[in-house]
């Protein structure tokens, strides 16, 4: 029986490959992804799901749904936290017209307390004004968005072997209406996500609001933090609603100077929906964001903890260190995945 099943699998795969070879390229969108993933066990390594947030590919020139899928596939990752842009663009959202190139470094510079030049301030102000105008237009579109497009998006990604476990559109802020928040959560369900993510708003009334809407819709909310993360950072939100939980950033948690980060994960694992991974120095060592293996973040130890205790939440690669000359974000995400494979041995 076993040999018969194996032969059938082989013949089925051979037929699929042969079919792809004779069909026009335009008629088999997604097929190259399937072929490339054939026989690939994916990015679940010895029980630990390694994912990537599509923000990691922000420096790539094409941010469309199809191009983003190609970046993910080429990186070797098979599970993702999806930023709002690719999915909402696919669904027909109004296009933003502002140039975001060079903006993220300005935000990081300001966040670090460094002074911006007059030209940098102007660039940031213009960007913020354009983004606000686009947000207002986007808000109106979301109230009548064609929701079936999100299901189509999921099918396209699933066909290429990519699972979407979290969704992060800009729909969950204090300025967003309840209807817009519900839209974002319903879109996440259609995408196949178990939870949505957003930056922690540092507003107890808003985390309560989101938690209650999450309970109504049937969607969990993972709150993300940076260097303001402490061991008690999420406590109020978690107490407010069973829908509220953590989108822990392990690298930022270490950079903030918190002691015993691995033990913290063990203590809070039931409330962690997903965890961002990056390698940062501690605050005492300057806090730099570095290629994996060069910082102070105990990435191998936390991955081994996840493996040992069979935690189900994903470890999400978030690429934030400076990309070396001659490389790109796809190649660097591949390196991060290889680091995880070595760590889990």
CSV table of C-alpha atoms in Angstrom, one decimal:
chain,number,residue,atom,x,y,z
A,1,UNK,CA,0.0,0.0,0.0
A,2,UNK,CA,2.8,2.4,0.9
A,3,UNK,CA,4.6,2.0,-2.4
A,4,UNK,CA,1.3,2.5,-4.3
A,5,UNK,CA,0.6,5.7,-2.4
A,6,UNK,CA,4.2,7.0,-3.0
A,7,UNK,CA,3.9,6.1,-6.7
A,8,UNK,CA,0.6,8.0,-7.0
A,9,UNK,CA,2.2,11.1,-5.3
A,10,UNK,CA,5.1,10.9,-7.7
A,11,UNK,CA,2.8,10.6,-10.8
A,12,UNK,CA,0.6,13.4,-9.5
A,13,UNK,CA,3.6,15.7,-9.1
A,14,UNK,CA,5.0,14.7,-12.5
A,15,UNK,CA,1.7,15.5,-14.1
A,16,UNK,CA,1.6,18.9,-12.5
A,17,UNK,CA,5.1,19.7,-13.6
A,18,UNK,CA,4.4,18.5,-17.1
A,19,UNK,CA,1.2,20.5,-17.2
A,20,UNK,CA,3.0,23.7,-16.1
A,21,UNK,CA,5.7,23.2,-18.8
A,22,UNK,CA,3.1,23.2,-21.7
A,23,UNK,CA,0.9,26.0,-20.4
A,24,UNK,CA,1.6,29.7,-21.2
A,25,UNK,CA,3.3,31.4,-18.3
A,26,UNK,CA,0.5,33.9,-17.9
A,27,UNK,CA,-2.1,31.2,-17.4
A,28,UNK,CA,-0.5,29.5,-14.5
A,29,UNK,CA,0.2,32.3,-12.1
A,30,UNK,CA,1.4,30.9,-8.8
A,31,UNK,CA,2.6,27.6,-10.4
A,32,UNK,CA,6.3,28.6,-10.2
A,33,UNK,CA,5.9,29.0,-6.5
A,34,UNK,CA,4.3,25.6,-6.2
A,35,UNK,CA,7.1,24.0,-8.2
A,36,UNK,CA,9.8,25.7,-6.2
A,37,UNK,CA,8.1,24.6,-2.9
A,38,UNK,CA,7.6,21.0,-4.1
A,39,UNK,CA,9.3,18.7,-1.6
A,40,UNK,CA,10.0,21.7,0.7
A,41,UNK,CA,9.1,21.1,4.3
A,42,UNK,CA,8.6,24.9,4.7
A,43,UNK,CA,9.8,27.1,7.5
A,44,UNK,CA,8.5,25.0,10.4
A,45,UNK,CA,11.7,23.7,11.9
A,46,UNK,CA,11.5,20.8,14.4
A,47,UNK,CA,8.1,22.0,15.6
A,48,UNK,CA,9.0,25.8,15.7
A,49,UNK,CA,7.1,27.9,13.2
A,50,UNK,CA,9.5,30.5,11.7
A,51,UNK,CA,7.6,33.3,9.9
A,52,UNK,CA,8.3,36.8,8.5
A,53,UNK,CA,6.5,40.1,8.7
A,54,UNK,CA,6.2,41.5,5.2
A,55,UNK,CA,7.5,44.8,6.5
A,56,UNK,CA,10.9,43.1,6.2
A,57,UNK,CA,10.6,43.6,2.4
A,58,UNK,CA,9.8,47.3,2.6
A,59,UNK,CA,13.0,48.3,0.7
A,60,UNK,CA,12.0,46.2,-2.4
A,61,UNK,CA,10.8,48.2,-5.3
A,62,UNK,CA,7.5,46.5,-6.0
A,63,UNK,CA,5.1,46.2,-3.0
A,64,UNK,CA,2.2,44.5,-4.9
A,65,UNK,CA,0.6,41.3,-3.7
A,66,UNK,CA,2.3,39.3,-6.4
A,67,UNK,CA,5.7,40.7,-5.9
A,68,UNK,CA,5.5,40.4,-2.1
A,69,UNK,CA,4.5,36.7,-2.6
A,70,UNK,CA,7.6,36.2,-4.7
A,71,UNK,CA,9.8,37.8,-2.0
A,72,UNK,CA,8.4,35.5,0.6
A,73,UNK,CA,8.7,32.4,-1.5
A,74,UNK,CA,12.3,33.2,-2.5
A,75,UNK,CA,13.2,33.8,1.2
A,76,UNK,CA,12.2,30.2,2.0
A,77,UNK,CA,9.5,31.4,4.5
A,78,UNK,CA,6.1,29.7,4.4
A,79,UNK,CA,4.1,31.6,7.1
A,80,UNK,CA,3.7,35.3,7.5
A,81,UNK,CA,2.5,38.4,9.3
A,82,UNK,CA,1.0,40.4,6.5
A,83,UNK,CA,1.2,44.2,6.4
A,84,UNK,CA,-2.0,45.9,5.2
A,85,UNK,CA,-0.6,47.3,1.9
A,86,UNK,CA,-0.3,44.3,-0.3
A,87,UNK,CA,-3.8,42.9,0.6
A,88,UNK,CA,-5.6,46.2,0.5
A,89,UNK,CA,-4.0,47.2,-2.8
A,90,UNK,CA,-5.1,43.8,-4.2
A,91,UNK,CA,-8.6,44.6,-3.0
A,92,UNK,CA,-8.7,47.9,-4.8
A,93,UNK,CA,-7.8,50.4,-2.1
A,94,UNK,CA,-7.0,54.0,-3.2
A,95,UNK,CA,-3.3,54.2,-4.0
A,96,UNK,CA,-1.0,56.3,-1.8
A,97,UNK,CA,1.0,58.9,-3.8
A,98,UNK,CA,3.6,59.8,-1.2
A,99,UNK,CA,7.2,58.7,-1.5
A,100,UNK,CA,8.1,56.7,1.6
A,101,UNK,CA,11.8,56.1,0.6
A,102,UNK,CA,14.1,57.3,3.3
A,103,UNK,CA,11.3,57.9,5.8
A,104,UNK,CA,11.9,54.9,8.1
A,105,UNK,CA,15.5,56.0,9.0
A,106,UNK,CA,14.1,59.5,9.9
A,107,UNK,CA,11.6,58.0,12.3
A,108,UNK,CA,14.3,55.9,13.8
A,109,UNK,CA,16.6,58.9,14.1
A,110,UNK,CA,13.8,60.9,15.8
A,111,UNK,CA,12.9,58.0,18.1
A,112,UNK,CA,16.6,57.8,19.2
A,113,UNK,CA,16.4,61.5,20.2
A,114,UNK,CA,18.7,62.7,17.4
A,115,UNK,CA,18.1,66.1,15.9
A,116,UNK,CA,16.7,66.2,12.3
A,117,UNK,CA,18.0,68.7,9.8
A,118,UNK,CA,15.6,71.3,8.4
A,119,UNK,CA,15.4,69.3,5.1
A,120,UNK,CA,14.7,66.1,7.1
A,121,UNK,CA,12.0,67.8,9.1
A,122,UNK,CA,10.3,69.1,6.0
A,123,UNK,CA,10.5,65.6,4.3
A,124,UNK,CA,8.9,64.0,7.4
A,125,UNK,CA,6.2,66.7,7.7
A,126,UNK,CA,5.3,66.4,4.0
A,127,UNK,CA,5.1,62.6,4.3
A,128,UNK,CA,2.9,62.8,7.4
A,129,UNK,CA,0.5,65.3,5.7
A,130,UNK,CA,0.2,63.1,2.6
A,131,UNK,CA,-0.2,60.0,4.7
A,132,UNK,CA,-3.0,61.7,6.7
A,133,UNK,CA,-4.9,62.6,3.5
A,134,UNK,CA,-4.5,59.1,2.2
A,135,UNK,CA,-5.7,57.6,5.5
A,136,UNK,CA,-8.9,59.6,5.2
A,137,UNK,CA,-9.6,58.4,1.7
A,138,UNK,CA,-8.7,54.8,2.7
A,139,UNK,CA,-11.1,55.0,5.7
A,140,UNK,CA,-14.0,55.8,3.4
A,141,UNK,CA,-13.0,53.0,1.0
A,142,UNK,CA,-12.8,50.4,3.8
A,143,UNK,CA,-16.5,50.9,4.6
A,144,UNK,CA,-17.5,49.5,1.2
A,145,UNK,CA,-14.5,47.3,0.4
A,146,UNK,CA,-15.1,44.1,-1.7
A,147,UNK,CA,-14.4,41.6,1.1
A,148,UNK,CA,-14.2,38.6,-1.3
A,149,UNK,CA,-10.9,40.0,-2.6
A,150,UNK,CA,-9.3,39.1,0.8
A,151,UNK,CA,-10.4,35.5,0.3
A,152,UNK,CA,-9.0,35.5,-3.2
A,153,UNK,CA,-5.7,36.9,-1.7
A,154,UNK,CA,-5.6,34.0,0.8
A,155,UNK,CA,-6.2,31.4,-1.9
A,156,UNK,CA,-3.4,32.9,-4.0
A,157,UNK,CA,-0.9,32.8,-1.1
A,158,UNK,CA,-2.1,29.3,0.1
A,159,UNK,CA,-1.7,27.9,-3.4
A,160,UNK,CA,1.9,29.0,-3.3
A,161,UNK,CA,2.4,27.3,0.1
A,162,UNK,CA,2.2,30.5,2.2
A,163,UNK,CA,0.0,30.7,5.3
A,164,UNK,CA,-1.1,34.0,6.7
A,165,UNK,CA,-1.2,33.9,10.5
A,166,UNK,CA,-1.5,37.6,11.3
A,167,UNK,CA,-2.6,40.8,9.6
A,168,UNK,CA,-1.5,44.4,10.3
A,169,UNK,CA,-3.4,47.0,8.4
A,170,UNK,CA,-3.6,50.6,9.6
A,171,UNK,CA,-7.3,50.1,10.7
A,172,UNK,CA,-7.0,49.7,14.5
A,173,UNK,CA,-6.0,53.2,15.7
A,174,UNK,CA,-7.8,55.4,18.1
A,175,UNK,CA,-8.9,57.6,15.2
A,176,UNK,CA,-10.5,54.6,13.3
A,177,UNK,CA,-14.3,54.0,13.7
A,178,UNK,CA,-15.7,50.8,15.1
A,179,UNK,CA,-16.9,49.9,11.6
A,180,UNK,CA,-13.3,50.3,10.2
A,181,UNK,CA,-11.9,48.2,13.1
A,182,UNK,CA,-14.4,45.5,12.4
A,183,UNK,CA,-13.5,45.6,8.7
A,184,UNK,CA,-9.9,45.0,9.5
A,185,UNK,CA,-10.7,42.1,11.7
A,186,UNK,CA,-13.1,40.5,9.2
A,187,UNK,CA,-10.5,40.9,6.5
A,188,UNK,CA,-8.0,39.1,8.7
A,189,UNK,CA,-10.4,36.2,9.1
A,190,UNK,CA,-10.8,35.9,5.4
A,191,UNK,CA,-7.1,35.9,5.0
A,192,UNK,CA,-6.9,33.0,7.4
A,193,UNK,CA,-5.2,34.9,10.2
A,194,UNK,CA,-5.6,33.9,13.8
A,195,UNK,CA,-4.9,37.5,15.1
A,196,UNK,CA,-4.3,41.1,14.0
A,197,UNK,CA,-1.4,43.1,15.2
A,198,UNK,CA,-0.8,46.8,16.0
A,199,UNK,CA,1.5,49.0,18.0
A,200,UNK,CA,0.4,49.1,21.6
A,201,UNK,CA,-1.6,52.4,21.8
A,202,UNK,CA,-0.6,53.1,25.5
A,203,UNK,CA,-4.3,53.8,26.0
A,204,UNK,CA,-6.3,51.5,28.3
A,205,UNK,CA,-9.6,52.7,26.9
A,206,UNK,CA,-8.6,51.8,23.4
A,207,UNK,CA,-7.2,48.3,24.3
A,208,UNK,CA,-10.5,47.7,26.0
A,209,UNK,CA,-12.4,48.9,22.9
A,210,UNK,CA,-10.3,46.7,20.6
A,211,UNK,CA,-10.7,43.7,22.9
A,212,UNK,CA,-14.5,43.9,23.0
A,213,UNK,CA,-14.7,44.3,19.2
A,214,UNK,CA,-12.3,41.3,18.9
A,215,UNK,CA,-14.6,39.3,21.0
A,216,UNK,CA,-17.6,40.3,18.9
A,217,UNK,CA,-15.9,39.5,15.6
A,218,UNK,CA,-14.0,36.4,16.9
A,219,UNK,CA,-10.5,37.8,16.3
A,220,UNK,CA,-7.5,38.1,18.6
A,221,UNK,CA,-5.4,41.2,18.9
A,222,UNK,CA,-1.6,41.1,19.5
A,223,UNK,CA,-0.1,44.3,20.8
A,224,UNK,CA,3.5,45.1,19.6
A,225,UNK,CA,6.0,47.1,21.6
A,226,UNK,CA,9.4,48.7,21.2
A,227,UNK,CA,11.8,49.7,23.9
A,228,UNK,CA,8.9,50.7,26.2
A,229,UNK,CA,8.3,47.0,26.7
A,230,UNK,CA,8.5,45.9,30.3
A,231,UNK,CA,7.4,42.6,32.0
A,232,UNK,CA,4.1,44.3,32.9
A,233,UNK,CA,3.6,46.2,29.6
A,234,UNK,CA,0.7,44.0,28.4
A,235,UNK,CA,-1.0,43.2,31.8
A,236,UNK,CA,-3.9,45.7,31.6
A,237,UNK,CA,-4.8,44.8,28.0
A,238,UNK,CA,-4.7,41.0,28.8
A,239,UNK,CA,-6.9,41.5,31.9
A,240,UNK,CA,-9.4,43.5,29.9
A,241,UNK,CA,-10.3,40.9,27.4
A,242,UNK,CA,-9.5,37.3,26.4
A,243,UNK,CA,-9.1,38.6,22.8
A,244,UNK,CA,-6.1,40.7,23.9
A,245,UNK,CA,-2.6,39.3,23.9
A,246,UNK,CA,1.0,39.9,22.9
A,247,UNK,CA,2.9,40.5,19.7
A,248,UNK,CA,6.1,40.5,21.7
A,249,UNK,CA,9.2,42.0,20.1
A,250,UNK,CA,12.0,39.9,21.7
A,251,UNK,CA,14.8,42.0,20.2
A,252,UNK,CA,13.4,45.3,21.5
A,253,UNK,CA,12.6,43.7,24.8
A,254,UNK,CA,16.3,42.8,25.2
A,255,UNK,CA,17.4,46.3,24.0
A,256,UNK,CA,15.2,47.9,26.6
A,257,UNK,CA,17.4,46.3,29.3
A,258,UNK,CA,14.9,43.8,30.6
A,259,UNK,CA,16.5,40.9,32.5
A,260,UNK,CA,15.8,37.3,31.9
A,261,UNK,CA,14.1,37.6,28.5
A,262,UNK,CA,13.9,33.8,27.9
A,263,UNK,CA,12.3,33.3,31.3
A,264,UNK,CA,9.8,36.0,30.5
A,265,UNK,CA,8.7,34.2,27.4
A,266,UNK,CA,8.2,31.0,29.4
A,267,UNK,CA,6.1,32.9,32.0
A,268,UNK,CA,3.9,34.7,29.4
A,269,UNK,CA,3.7,32.1,26.6
A,270,UNK,CA,0.0,31.5,27.0
A,271,UNK,CA,-0.6,35.2,26.1
A,272,UNK,CA,1.9,35.4,23.2
A,273,UNK,CA,0.1,35.2,19.8
A,274,UNK,CA,3.3,35.9,17.8
A,275,UNK,CA,6.8,37.1,18.6
A,276,UNK,CA,9.1,39.3,16.5
A,277,UNK,CA,12.7,38.3,16.4
A,278,UNK,CA,15.7,40.5,15.7
A,279,UNK,CA,19.2,40.7,17.2
A,280,UNK,CA,19.9,43.9,19.2
A,281,UNK,CA,22.5,44.9,21.7
A,282,UNK,CA,21.3,45.7,25.1
A,283,UNK,CA,20.9,49.4,26.1
A,284,UNK,CA,24.1,49.2,28.1
A,285,UNK,CA,26.0,48.1,25.0
A,286,UNK,CA,24.5,50.8,22.7
A,287,UNK,CA,21.3,49.0,21.6
A,288,UNK,CA,22.4,48.5,18.0
A,289,UNK,CA,20.3,46.4,15.6
A,290,UNK,CA,22.8,43.9,14.1
A,291,UNK,CA,22.9,40.9,11.7
A,292,UNK,CA,21.8,37.8,13.6
A,293,UNK,CA,24.5,36.4,15.9
A,294,UNK,CA,26.3,39.7,16.4
A,295,UNK,CA,24.0,41.2,19.1
A,296,UNK,CA,23.0,40.4,22.7
A,297,UNK,CA,19.6,38.8,22.0
A,298,UNK,CA,19.5,35.1,23.0
A,299,UNK,CA,17.7,34.0,19.8
A,300,UNK,CA,18.9,30.4,19.9
A,301,UNK,CA,17.9,30.0,23.6
A,302,UNK,CA,14.4,31.3,23.0
A,303,UNK,CA,13.9,29.1,19.9
A,304,UNK,CA,15.1,26.1,21.8
A,305,UNK,CA,12.6,27.0,24.6
A,306,UNK,CA,9.8,27.1,22.0
A,307,UNK,CA,10.9,23.7,20.7
A,308,UNK,CA,11.2,22.1,24.1
A,309,UNK,CA,7.9,23.3,25.4
A,310,UNK,CA,6.1,22.9,22.0
A,311,UNK,CA,4.8,26.5,21.9
A,312,UNK,CA,2.5,27.1,19.0
A,313,UNK,CA,3.0,30.8,18.4
A,314,UNK,CA,5.3,31.7,15.5
A,315,UNK,CA,8.8,33.4,15.7
A,316,UNK,CA,8.5,36.2,13.2
A,317,UNK,CA,11.7,37.4,11.4
A,318,UNK,CA,11.6,41.2,11.4
A,319,UNK,CA,14.5,42.5,9.3
A,320,UNK,CA,15.7,45.9,10.7
A,321,UNK,CA,19.5,45.8,10.6
A,322,UNK,CA,21.3,47.6,7.8
A,323,UNK,CA,21.3,45.6,4.6
A,324,UNK,CA,24.9,45.0,3.4
A,325,UNK,CA,25.9,46.5,0.1
A,326,UNK,CA,25.2,44.1,-2.7
A,327,UNK,CA,22.5,42.2,-0.9
A,328,UNK,CA,18.8,42.8,-0.5
A,329,UNK,CA,16.0,42.0,2.1
A,330,UNK,CA,15.2,38.7,0.5
A,331,UNK,CA,18.7,37.5,0.8
A,332,UNK,CA,19.0,38.7,4.4
A,333,UNK,CA,15.7,37.1,5.4
A,334,UNK,CA,17.1,33.8,4.0
A,335,UNK,CA,20.1,34.3,6.3
A,336,UNK,CA,17.9,34.8,9.3
A,337,UNK,CA,16.0,31.6,8.4
A,338,UNK,CA,19.3,29.7,8.1
A,339,UNK,CA,20.3,31.1,11.5
A,340,UNK,CA,17.1,29.6,13.0
A,341,UNK,CA,17.8,26.2,11.3
A,342,UNK,CA,21.3,26.1,12.8
A,343,UNK,CA,20.0,27.2,16.2
A,344,UNK,CA,17.4,24.4,16.3
A,345,UNK,CA,20.0,21.9,14.9
